[in-house]
mmCIF file of C-alpha atoms (C1' of nucleotides) in Angstrom:
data_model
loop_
_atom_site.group_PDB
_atom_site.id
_atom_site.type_symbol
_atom_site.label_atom_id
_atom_site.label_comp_id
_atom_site.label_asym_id
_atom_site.label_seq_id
_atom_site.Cartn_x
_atom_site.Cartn_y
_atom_site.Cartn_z
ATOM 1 C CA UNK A 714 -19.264 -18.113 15.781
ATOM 2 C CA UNK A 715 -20.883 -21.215 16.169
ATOM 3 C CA UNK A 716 -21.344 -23.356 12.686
ATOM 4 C CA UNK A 717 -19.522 -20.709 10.657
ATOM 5 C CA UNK A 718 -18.688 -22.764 7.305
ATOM 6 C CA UNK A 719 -15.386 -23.770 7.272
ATOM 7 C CA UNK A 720 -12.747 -24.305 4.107
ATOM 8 C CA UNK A 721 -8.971 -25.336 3.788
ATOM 9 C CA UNK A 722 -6.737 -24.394 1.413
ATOM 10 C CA UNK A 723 -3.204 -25.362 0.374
ATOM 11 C CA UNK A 724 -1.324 -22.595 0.289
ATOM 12 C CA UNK A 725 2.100 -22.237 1.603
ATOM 13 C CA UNK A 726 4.510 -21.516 2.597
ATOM 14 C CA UNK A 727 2.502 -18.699 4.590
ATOM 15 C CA UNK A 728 2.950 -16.443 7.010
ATOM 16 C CA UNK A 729 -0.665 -14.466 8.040
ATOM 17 C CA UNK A 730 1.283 -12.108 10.404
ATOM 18 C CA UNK A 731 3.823 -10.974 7.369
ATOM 19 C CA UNK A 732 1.711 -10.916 4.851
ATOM 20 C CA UNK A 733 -1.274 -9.296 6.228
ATOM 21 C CA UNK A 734 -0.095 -7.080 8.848
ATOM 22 C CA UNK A 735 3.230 -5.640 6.881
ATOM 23 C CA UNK A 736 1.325 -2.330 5.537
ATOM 24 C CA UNK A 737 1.060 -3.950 2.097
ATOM 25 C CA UNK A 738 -3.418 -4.365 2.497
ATOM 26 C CA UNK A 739 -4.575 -2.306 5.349
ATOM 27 C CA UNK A 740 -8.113 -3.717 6.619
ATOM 28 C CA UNK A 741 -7.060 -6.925 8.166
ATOM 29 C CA UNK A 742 -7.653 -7.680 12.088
ATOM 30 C CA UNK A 743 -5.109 -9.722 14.156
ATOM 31 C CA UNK A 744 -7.250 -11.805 16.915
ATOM 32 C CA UNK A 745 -6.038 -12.653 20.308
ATOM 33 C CA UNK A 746 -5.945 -16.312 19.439
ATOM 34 C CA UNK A 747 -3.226 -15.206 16.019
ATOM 35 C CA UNK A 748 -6.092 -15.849 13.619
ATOM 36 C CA UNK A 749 -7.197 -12.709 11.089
ATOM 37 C CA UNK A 750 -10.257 -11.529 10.242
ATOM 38 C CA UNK A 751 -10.626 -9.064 6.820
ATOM 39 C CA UNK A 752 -13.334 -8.738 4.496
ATOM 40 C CA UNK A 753 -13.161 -9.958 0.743
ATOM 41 C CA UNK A 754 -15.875 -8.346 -1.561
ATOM 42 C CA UNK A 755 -19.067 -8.866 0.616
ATOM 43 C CA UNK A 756 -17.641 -12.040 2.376
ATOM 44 C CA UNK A 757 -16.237 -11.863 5.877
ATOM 45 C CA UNK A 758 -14.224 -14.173 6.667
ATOM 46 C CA UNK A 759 -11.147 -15.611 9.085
ATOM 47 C CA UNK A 760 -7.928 -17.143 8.407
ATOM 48 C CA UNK A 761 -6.003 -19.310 10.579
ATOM 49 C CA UNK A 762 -3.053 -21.992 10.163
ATOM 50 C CA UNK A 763 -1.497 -22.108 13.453
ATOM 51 C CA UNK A 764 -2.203 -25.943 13.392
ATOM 52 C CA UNK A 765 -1.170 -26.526 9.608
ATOM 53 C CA UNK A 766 -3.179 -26.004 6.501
ATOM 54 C CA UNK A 767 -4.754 -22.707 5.973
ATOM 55 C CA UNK A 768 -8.489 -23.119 7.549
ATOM 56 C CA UNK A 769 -10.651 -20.034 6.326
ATOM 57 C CA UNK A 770 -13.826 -19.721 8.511
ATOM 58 C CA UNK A 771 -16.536 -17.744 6.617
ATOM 59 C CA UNK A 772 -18.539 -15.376 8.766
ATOM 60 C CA UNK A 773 -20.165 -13.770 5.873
ATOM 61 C CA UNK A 774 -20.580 -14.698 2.087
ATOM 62 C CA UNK A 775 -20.808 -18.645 1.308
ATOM 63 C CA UNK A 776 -18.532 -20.453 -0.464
ATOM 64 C CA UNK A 777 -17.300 -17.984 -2.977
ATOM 65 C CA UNK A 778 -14.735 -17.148 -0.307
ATOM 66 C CA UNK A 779 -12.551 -19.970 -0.568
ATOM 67 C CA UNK A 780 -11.575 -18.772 -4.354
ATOM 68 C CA UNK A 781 -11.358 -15.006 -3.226
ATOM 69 C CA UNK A 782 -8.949 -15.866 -0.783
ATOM 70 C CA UNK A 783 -6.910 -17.753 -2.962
ATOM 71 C CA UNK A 784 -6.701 -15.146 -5.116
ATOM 72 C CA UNK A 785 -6.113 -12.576 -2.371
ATOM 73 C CA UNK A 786 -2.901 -14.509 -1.439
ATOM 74 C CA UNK A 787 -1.545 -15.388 -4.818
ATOM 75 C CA UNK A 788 -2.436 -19.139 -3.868
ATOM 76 C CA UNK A 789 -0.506 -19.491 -7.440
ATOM 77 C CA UNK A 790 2.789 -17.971 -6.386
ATOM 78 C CA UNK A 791 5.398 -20.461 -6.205
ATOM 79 C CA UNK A 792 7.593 -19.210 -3.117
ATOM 80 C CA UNK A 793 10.454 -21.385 -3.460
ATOM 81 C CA UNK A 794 10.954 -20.800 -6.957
ATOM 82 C CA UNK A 795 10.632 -16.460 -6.445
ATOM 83 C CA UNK A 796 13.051 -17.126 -4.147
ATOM 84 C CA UNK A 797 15.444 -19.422 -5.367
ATOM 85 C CA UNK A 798 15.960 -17.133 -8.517
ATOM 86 C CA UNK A 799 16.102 -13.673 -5.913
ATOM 87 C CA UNK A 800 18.668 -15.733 -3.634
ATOM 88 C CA UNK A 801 20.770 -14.946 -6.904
ATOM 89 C CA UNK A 802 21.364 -11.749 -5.363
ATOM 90 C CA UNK A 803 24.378 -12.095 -3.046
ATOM 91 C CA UNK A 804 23.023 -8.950 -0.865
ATOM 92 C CA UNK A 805 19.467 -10.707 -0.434
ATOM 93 C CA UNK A 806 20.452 -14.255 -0.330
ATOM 94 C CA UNK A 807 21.303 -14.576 3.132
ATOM 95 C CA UNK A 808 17.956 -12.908 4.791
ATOM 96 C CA UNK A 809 15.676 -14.354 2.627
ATOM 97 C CA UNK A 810 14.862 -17.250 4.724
ATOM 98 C CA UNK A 811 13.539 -14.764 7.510
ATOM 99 C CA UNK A 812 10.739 -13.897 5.056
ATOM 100 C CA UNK A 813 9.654 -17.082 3.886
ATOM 101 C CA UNK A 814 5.757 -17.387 4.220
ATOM 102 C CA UNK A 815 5.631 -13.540 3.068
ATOM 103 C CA UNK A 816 3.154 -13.150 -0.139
ATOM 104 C CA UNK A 817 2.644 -10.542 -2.019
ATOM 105 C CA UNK A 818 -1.504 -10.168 -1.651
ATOM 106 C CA UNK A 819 -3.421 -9.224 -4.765
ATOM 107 C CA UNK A 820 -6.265 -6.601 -3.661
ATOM 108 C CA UNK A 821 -9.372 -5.515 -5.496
ATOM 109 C CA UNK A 822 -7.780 -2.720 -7.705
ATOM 110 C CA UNK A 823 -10.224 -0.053 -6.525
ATOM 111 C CA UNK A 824 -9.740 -0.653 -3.102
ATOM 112 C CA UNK A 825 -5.941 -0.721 -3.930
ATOM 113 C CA UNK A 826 -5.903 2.246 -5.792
ATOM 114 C CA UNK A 827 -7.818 4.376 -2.692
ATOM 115 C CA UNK A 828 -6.354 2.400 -0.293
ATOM 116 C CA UNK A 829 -2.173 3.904 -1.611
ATOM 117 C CA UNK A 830 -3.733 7.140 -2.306
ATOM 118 C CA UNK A 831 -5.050 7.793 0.979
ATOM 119 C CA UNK A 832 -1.306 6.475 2.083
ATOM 120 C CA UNK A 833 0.746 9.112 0.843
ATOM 121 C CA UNK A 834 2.820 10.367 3.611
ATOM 122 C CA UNK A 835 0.960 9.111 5.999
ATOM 123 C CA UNK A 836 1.542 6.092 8.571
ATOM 124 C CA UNK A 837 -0.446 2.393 8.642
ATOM 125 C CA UNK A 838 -2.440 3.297 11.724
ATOM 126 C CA UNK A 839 -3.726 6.545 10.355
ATOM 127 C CA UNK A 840 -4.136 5.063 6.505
ATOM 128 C CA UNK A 841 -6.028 1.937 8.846
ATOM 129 C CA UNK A 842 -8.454 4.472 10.176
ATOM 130 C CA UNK A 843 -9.135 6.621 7.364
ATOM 131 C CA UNK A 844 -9.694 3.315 5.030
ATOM 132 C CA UNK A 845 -12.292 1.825 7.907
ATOM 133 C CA UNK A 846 -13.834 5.134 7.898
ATOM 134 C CA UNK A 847 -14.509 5.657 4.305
ATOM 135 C CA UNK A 848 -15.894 1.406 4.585
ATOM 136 C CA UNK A 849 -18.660 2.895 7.483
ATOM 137 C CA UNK A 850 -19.720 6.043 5.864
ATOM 138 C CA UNK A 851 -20.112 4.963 2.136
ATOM 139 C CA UNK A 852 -19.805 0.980 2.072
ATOM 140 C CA UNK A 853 -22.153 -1.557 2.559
ATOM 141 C CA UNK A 854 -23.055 -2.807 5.977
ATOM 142 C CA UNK A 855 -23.040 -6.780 5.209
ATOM 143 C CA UNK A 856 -22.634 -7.977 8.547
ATOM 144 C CA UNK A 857 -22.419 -6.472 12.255
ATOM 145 C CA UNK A 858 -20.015 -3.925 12.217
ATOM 146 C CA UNK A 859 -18.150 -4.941 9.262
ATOM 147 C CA UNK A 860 -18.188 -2.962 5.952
ATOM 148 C CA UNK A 861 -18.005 -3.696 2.213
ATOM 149 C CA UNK A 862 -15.139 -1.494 0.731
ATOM 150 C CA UNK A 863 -17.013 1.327 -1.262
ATOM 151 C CA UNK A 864 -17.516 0.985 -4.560
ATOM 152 C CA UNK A 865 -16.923 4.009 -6.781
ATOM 153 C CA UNK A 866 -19.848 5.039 -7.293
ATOM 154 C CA UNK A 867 -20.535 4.514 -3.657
ATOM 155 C CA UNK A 868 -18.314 6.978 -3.071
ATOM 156 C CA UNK A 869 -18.541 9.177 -5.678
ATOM 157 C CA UNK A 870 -21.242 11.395 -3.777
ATOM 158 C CA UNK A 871 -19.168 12.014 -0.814
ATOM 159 C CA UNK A 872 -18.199 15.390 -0.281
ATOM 160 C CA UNK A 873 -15.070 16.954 0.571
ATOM 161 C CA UNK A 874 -16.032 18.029 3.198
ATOM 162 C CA UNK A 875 -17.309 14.925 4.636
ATOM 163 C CA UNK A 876 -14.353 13.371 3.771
ATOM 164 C CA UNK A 877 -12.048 15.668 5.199
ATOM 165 C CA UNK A 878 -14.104 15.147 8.316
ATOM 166 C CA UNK A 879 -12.639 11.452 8.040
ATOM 167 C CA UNK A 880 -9.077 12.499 9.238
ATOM 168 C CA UNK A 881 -8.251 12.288 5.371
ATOM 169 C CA UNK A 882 -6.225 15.995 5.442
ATOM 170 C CA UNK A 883 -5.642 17.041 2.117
ATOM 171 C CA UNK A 884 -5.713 13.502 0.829
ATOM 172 C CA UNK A 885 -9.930 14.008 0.448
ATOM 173 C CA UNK A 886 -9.507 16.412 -2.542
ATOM 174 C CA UNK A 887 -7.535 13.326 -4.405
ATOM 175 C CA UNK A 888 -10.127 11.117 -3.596
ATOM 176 C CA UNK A 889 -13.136 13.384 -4.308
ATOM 177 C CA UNK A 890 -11.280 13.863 -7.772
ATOM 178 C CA UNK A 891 -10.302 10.580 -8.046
ATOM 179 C CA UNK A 892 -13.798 9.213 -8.183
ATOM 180 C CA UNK A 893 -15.038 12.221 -10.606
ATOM 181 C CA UNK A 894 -12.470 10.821 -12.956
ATOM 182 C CA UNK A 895 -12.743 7.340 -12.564
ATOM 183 C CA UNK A 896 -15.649 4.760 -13.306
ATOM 184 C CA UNK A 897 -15.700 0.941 -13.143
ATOM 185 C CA UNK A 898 -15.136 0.422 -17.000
ATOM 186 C CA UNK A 899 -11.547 2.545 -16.436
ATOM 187 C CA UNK A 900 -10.850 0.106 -13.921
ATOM 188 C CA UNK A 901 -11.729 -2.905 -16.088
ATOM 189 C CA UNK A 902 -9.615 -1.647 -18.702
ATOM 190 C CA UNK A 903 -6.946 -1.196 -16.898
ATOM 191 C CA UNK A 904 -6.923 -4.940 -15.567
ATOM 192 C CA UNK A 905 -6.098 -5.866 -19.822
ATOM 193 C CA UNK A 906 -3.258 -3.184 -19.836
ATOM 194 C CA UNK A 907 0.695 -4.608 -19.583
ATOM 195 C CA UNK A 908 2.640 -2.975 -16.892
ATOM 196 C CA UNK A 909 3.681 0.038 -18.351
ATOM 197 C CA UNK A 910 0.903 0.678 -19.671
ATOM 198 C CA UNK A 911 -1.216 0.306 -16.977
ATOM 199 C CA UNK A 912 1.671 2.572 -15.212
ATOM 200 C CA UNK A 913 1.078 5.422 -17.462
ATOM 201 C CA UNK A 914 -2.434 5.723 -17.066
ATOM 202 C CA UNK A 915 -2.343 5.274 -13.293
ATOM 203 C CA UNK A 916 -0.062 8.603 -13.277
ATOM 204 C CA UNK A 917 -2.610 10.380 -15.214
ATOM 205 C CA UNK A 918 -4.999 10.161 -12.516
ATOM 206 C CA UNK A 919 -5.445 12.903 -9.584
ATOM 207 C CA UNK A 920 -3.183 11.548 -6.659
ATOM 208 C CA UNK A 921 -1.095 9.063 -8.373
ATOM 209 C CA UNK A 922 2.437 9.696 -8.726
ATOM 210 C CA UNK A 923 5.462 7.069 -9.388
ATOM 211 C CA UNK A 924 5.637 5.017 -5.970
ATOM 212 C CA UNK A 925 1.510 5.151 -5.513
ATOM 213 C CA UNK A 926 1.466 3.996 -9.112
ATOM 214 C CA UNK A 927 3.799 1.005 -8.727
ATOM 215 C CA UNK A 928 2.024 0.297 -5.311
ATOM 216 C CA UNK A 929 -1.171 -0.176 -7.049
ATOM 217 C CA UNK A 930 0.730 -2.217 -10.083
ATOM 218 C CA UNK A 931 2.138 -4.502 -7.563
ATOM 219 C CA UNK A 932 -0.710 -4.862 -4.860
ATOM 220 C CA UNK A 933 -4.060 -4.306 -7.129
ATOM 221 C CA UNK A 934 -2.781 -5.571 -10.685
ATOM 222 C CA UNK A 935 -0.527 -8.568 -9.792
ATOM 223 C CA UNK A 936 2.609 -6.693 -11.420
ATOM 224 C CA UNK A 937 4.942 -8.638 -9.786
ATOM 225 C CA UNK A 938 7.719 -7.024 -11.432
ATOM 226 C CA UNK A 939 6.625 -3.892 -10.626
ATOM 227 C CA UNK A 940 9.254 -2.160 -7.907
ATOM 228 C CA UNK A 941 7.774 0.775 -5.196
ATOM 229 C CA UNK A 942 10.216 3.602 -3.735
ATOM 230 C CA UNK A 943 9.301 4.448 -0.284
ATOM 231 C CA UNK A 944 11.608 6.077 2.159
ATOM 232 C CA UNK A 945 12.382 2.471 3.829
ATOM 233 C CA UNK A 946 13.520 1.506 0.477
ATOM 234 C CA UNK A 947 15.095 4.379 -0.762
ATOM 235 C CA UNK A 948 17.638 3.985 2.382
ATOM 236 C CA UNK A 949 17.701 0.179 1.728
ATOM 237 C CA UNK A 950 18.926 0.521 -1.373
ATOM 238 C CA UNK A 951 21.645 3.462 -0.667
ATOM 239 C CA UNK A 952 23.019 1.565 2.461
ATOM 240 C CA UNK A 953 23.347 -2.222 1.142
ATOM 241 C CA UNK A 954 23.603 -1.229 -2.620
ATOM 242 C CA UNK A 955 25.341 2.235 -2.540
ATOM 243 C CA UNK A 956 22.736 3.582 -5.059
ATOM 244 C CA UNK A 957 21.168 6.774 -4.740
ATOM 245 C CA UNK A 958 19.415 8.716 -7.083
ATOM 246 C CA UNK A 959 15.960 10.155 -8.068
ATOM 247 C CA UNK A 960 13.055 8.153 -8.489
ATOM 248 C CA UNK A 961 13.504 6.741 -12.625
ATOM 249 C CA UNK A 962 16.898 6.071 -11.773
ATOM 250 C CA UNK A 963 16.338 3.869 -8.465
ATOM 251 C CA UNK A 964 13.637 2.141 -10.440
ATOM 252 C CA UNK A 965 15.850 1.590 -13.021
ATOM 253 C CA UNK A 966 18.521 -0.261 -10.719
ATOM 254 C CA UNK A 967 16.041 -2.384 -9.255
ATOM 255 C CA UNK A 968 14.439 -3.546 -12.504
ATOM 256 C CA UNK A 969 17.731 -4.618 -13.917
ATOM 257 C CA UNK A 970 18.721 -6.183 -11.046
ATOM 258 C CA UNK A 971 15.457 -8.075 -9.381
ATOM 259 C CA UNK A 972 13.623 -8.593 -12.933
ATOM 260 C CA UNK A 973 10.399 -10.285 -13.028
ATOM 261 C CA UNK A 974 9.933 -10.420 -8.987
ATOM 262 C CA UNK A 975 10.828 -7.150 -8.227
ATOM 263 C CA UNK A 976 8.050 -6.510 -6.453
ATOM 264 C CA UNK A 977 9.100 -9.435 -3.911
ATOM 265 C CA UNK A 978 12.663 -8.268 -3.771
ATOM 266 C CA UNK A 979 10.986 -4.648 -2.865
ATOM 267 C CA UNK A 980 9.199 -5.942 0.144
ATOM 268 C CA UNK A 981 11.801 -7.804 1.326
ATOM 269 C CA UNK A 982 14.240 -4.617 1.399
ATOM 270 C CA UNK A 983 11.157 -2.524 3.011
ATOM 271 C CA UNK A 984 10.434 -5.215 6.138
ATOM 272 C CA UNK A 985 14.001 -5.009 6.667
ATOM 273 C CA UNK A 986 14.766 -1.813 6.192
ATOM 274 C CA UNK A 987 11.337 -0.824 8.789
ATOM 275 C CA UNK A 988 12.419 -3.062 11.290
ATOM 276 C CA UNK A 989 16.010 -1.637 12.123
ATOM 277 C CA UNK A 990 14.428 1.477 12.704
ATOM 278 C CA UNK A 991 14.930 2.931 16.183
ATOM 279 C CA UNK A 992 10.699 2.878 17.063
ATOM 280 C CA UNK A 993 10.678 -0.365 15.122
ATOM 281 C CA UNK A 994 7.220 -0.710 13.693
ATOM 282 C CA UNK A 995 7.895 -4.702 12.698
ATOM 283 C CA UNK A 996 6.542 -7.467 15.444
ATOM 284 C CA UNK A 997 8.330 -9.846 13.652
ATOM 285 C CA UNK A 998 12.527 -8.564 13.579
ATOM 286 C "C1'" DG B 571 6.306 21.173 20.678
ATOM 287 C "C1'" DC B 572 9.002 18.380 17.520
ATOM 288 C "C1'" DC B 573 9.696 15.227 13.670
ATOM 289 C "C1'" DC B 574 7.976 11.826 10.750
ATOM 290 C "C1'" DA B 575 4.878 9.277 7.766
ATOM 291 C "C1'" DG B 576 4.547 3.207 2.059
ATOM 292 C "C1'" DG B 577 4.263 11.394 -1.666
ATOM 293 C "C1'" DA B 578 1.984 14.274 -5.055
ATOM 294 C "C1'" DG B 579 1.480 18.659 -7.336
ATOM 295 C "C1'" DT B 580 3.298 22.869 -8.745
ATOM 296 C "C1'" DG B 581 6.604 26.260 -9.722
ATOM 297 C "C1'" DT B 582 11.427 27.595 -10.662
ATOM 298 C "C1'" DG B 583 16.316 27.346 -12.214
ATOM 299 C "C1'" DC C 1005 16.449 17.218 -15.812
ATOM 300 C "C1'" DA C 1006 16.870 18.711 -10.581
ATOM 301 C "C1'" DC C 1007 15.365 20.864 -6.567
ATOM 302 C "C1'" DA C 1008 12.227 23.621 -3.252
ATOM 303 C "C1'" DC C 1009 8.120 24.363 -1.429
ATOM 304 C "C1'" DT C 1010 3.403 23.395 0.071
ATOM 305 C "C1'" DC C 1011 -0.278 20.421 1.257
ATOM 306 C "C1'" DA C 1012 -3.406 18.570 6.578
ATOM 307 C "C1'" DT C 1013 -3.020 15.787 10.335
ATOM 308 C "C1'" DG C 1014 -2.352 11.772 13.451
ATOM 309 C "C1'" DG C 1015 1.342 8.971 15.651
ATOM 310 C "C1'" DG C 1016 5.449 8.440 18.417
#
DNA sequence: GCCCAGGAGTGTG
DNA sequence: CACACTCATGGG
């Protein structure tokens, strides 16, 4: 794309193949050349620091994107430090250094919260799909072949039907209720509320249980402290930790023991836990 | 064909 | 509180 705008940020460390391809944000595109493509709001854009700095090239949007991107990766987050105060952790200190570069990303929450609803028991390819799908049939076309996310009330007419006919499976009656329930001043509200708070009220909504709920704290609100129970970390934690135990309890454990980073110290345990599976998902073990 | 997937909702003991 | 069961479907 000839005389695409070009910007460059300081953020690092970072690691685009961690960070955006782990299963933490689902929309980004790896390129042959290692660069990624993703949309931000209505700006398209593509990240790249093979040769250094972090060079975005914006496809779509002006110069806004430079401050959504540093946003989207938590330009803010001091690595190191997270770290340094997680390498506290005898059981985590000596693999941290494979996931340096690794940021937690901080989504739009209503993409967020769709985007971990859609994921229950599902896999990243399939939540991949269904999320692009949703983006083609209700979002905004802002530039060839690449959609806005939907907004809710962009999606709010969709039917079930139609939605089931996305490959969503019984996931489109959440997400049909979802969007009855929910309107843009909820979502607002919600980005005042403390952790806990916010917690509550996420479980209150159609689809949302505990590990959706912390998902969304985590990726959508910027709880870093916030701690999400998969099946990858449910294992992690039984096999280096020798903790097992229902949901409150695990969550319990890891908030006394990882504190204000939890979330960090959660995807750290998940990317290793994934990637000593048998059909290893992970690129990067 | 089988088992699994970044689980939630509901009912039962 | 803990389980058990169901939900719809693509991926490996």
């Amino acid at each position: 794309m000839r005389n695409s705008p070009r910007l460059t940020l300081d953020i690092a460390p970072l690691d685009l193949d961690m960070t955006l391809g782990c299963g933490q944000t689902f929309r980004w595109e790896r390129e042959e050349d290692g660069s990624w493509t993703g949309i931000l709001g209505e700006c398209v854009v593509c990240l790249d620091n093979s040769e250094g700095p972090l060079t975005i090239q914006i496809r779509h949007g002006g110069e806004r994107a430079g401050g959504m991107v540093l946003e989207y990766l938590r330009g803010g987050d001091d690595i190191n430090a997270i770290q340094a105060v997680l390498s506290k952790d005898p059981v985590l200190s000596s693999g941290l250094a494979r996931f340096i570069g690794l940021r937690i990303v901080k989504m739009p929450p209503w993409e967020c919260i769709v985007s971990f609803v859609l994921a229950t028991n599902s896999n990243i390819k399939r939540i991949t799909r269904m999320i692009n799908s949703i983006a083609e049939g209700y979002g905004e076309n802002i530039a060839e072949g690449m959609y806005a996310f939907p907004s809710v009330e962009g999606l709010r007419n969709a039917t079930i039907e139609d939605l089931s006919g996305r490959g969503l499976g019984y996931r489109a009656t959440y997400l049909h209720a979802l969007c009855q329930t929910v309107d843009e001043s909820t979502i607002s509200r919600m980005e005042r509320m403390a952790y806990e708070d916010l917690r509550n009220e996420l479980k209150k909504l159609p689809g949302i249980g505990d590990k959706v709920a912390d998902c969304i704290s985590l990726f959508g609100f910027g709880h870093l402290g916030s701690f999400p129970i998969d099946v990858w970390v449910e294992k992690a934690l039984g096999r280096l930790y020798g903790v097992t135990g229902s949901y409150p309890v695990l969550r319990r454990f890891a908030t006394e023991r990882f504190g204000a980073f939890a979330g960090y110290a959660q995807e750290y345990l998940f990317l290793n836990e994934r990637s000593l599976a048998p059909d290893g998902a992970c690129a990067f073990s």
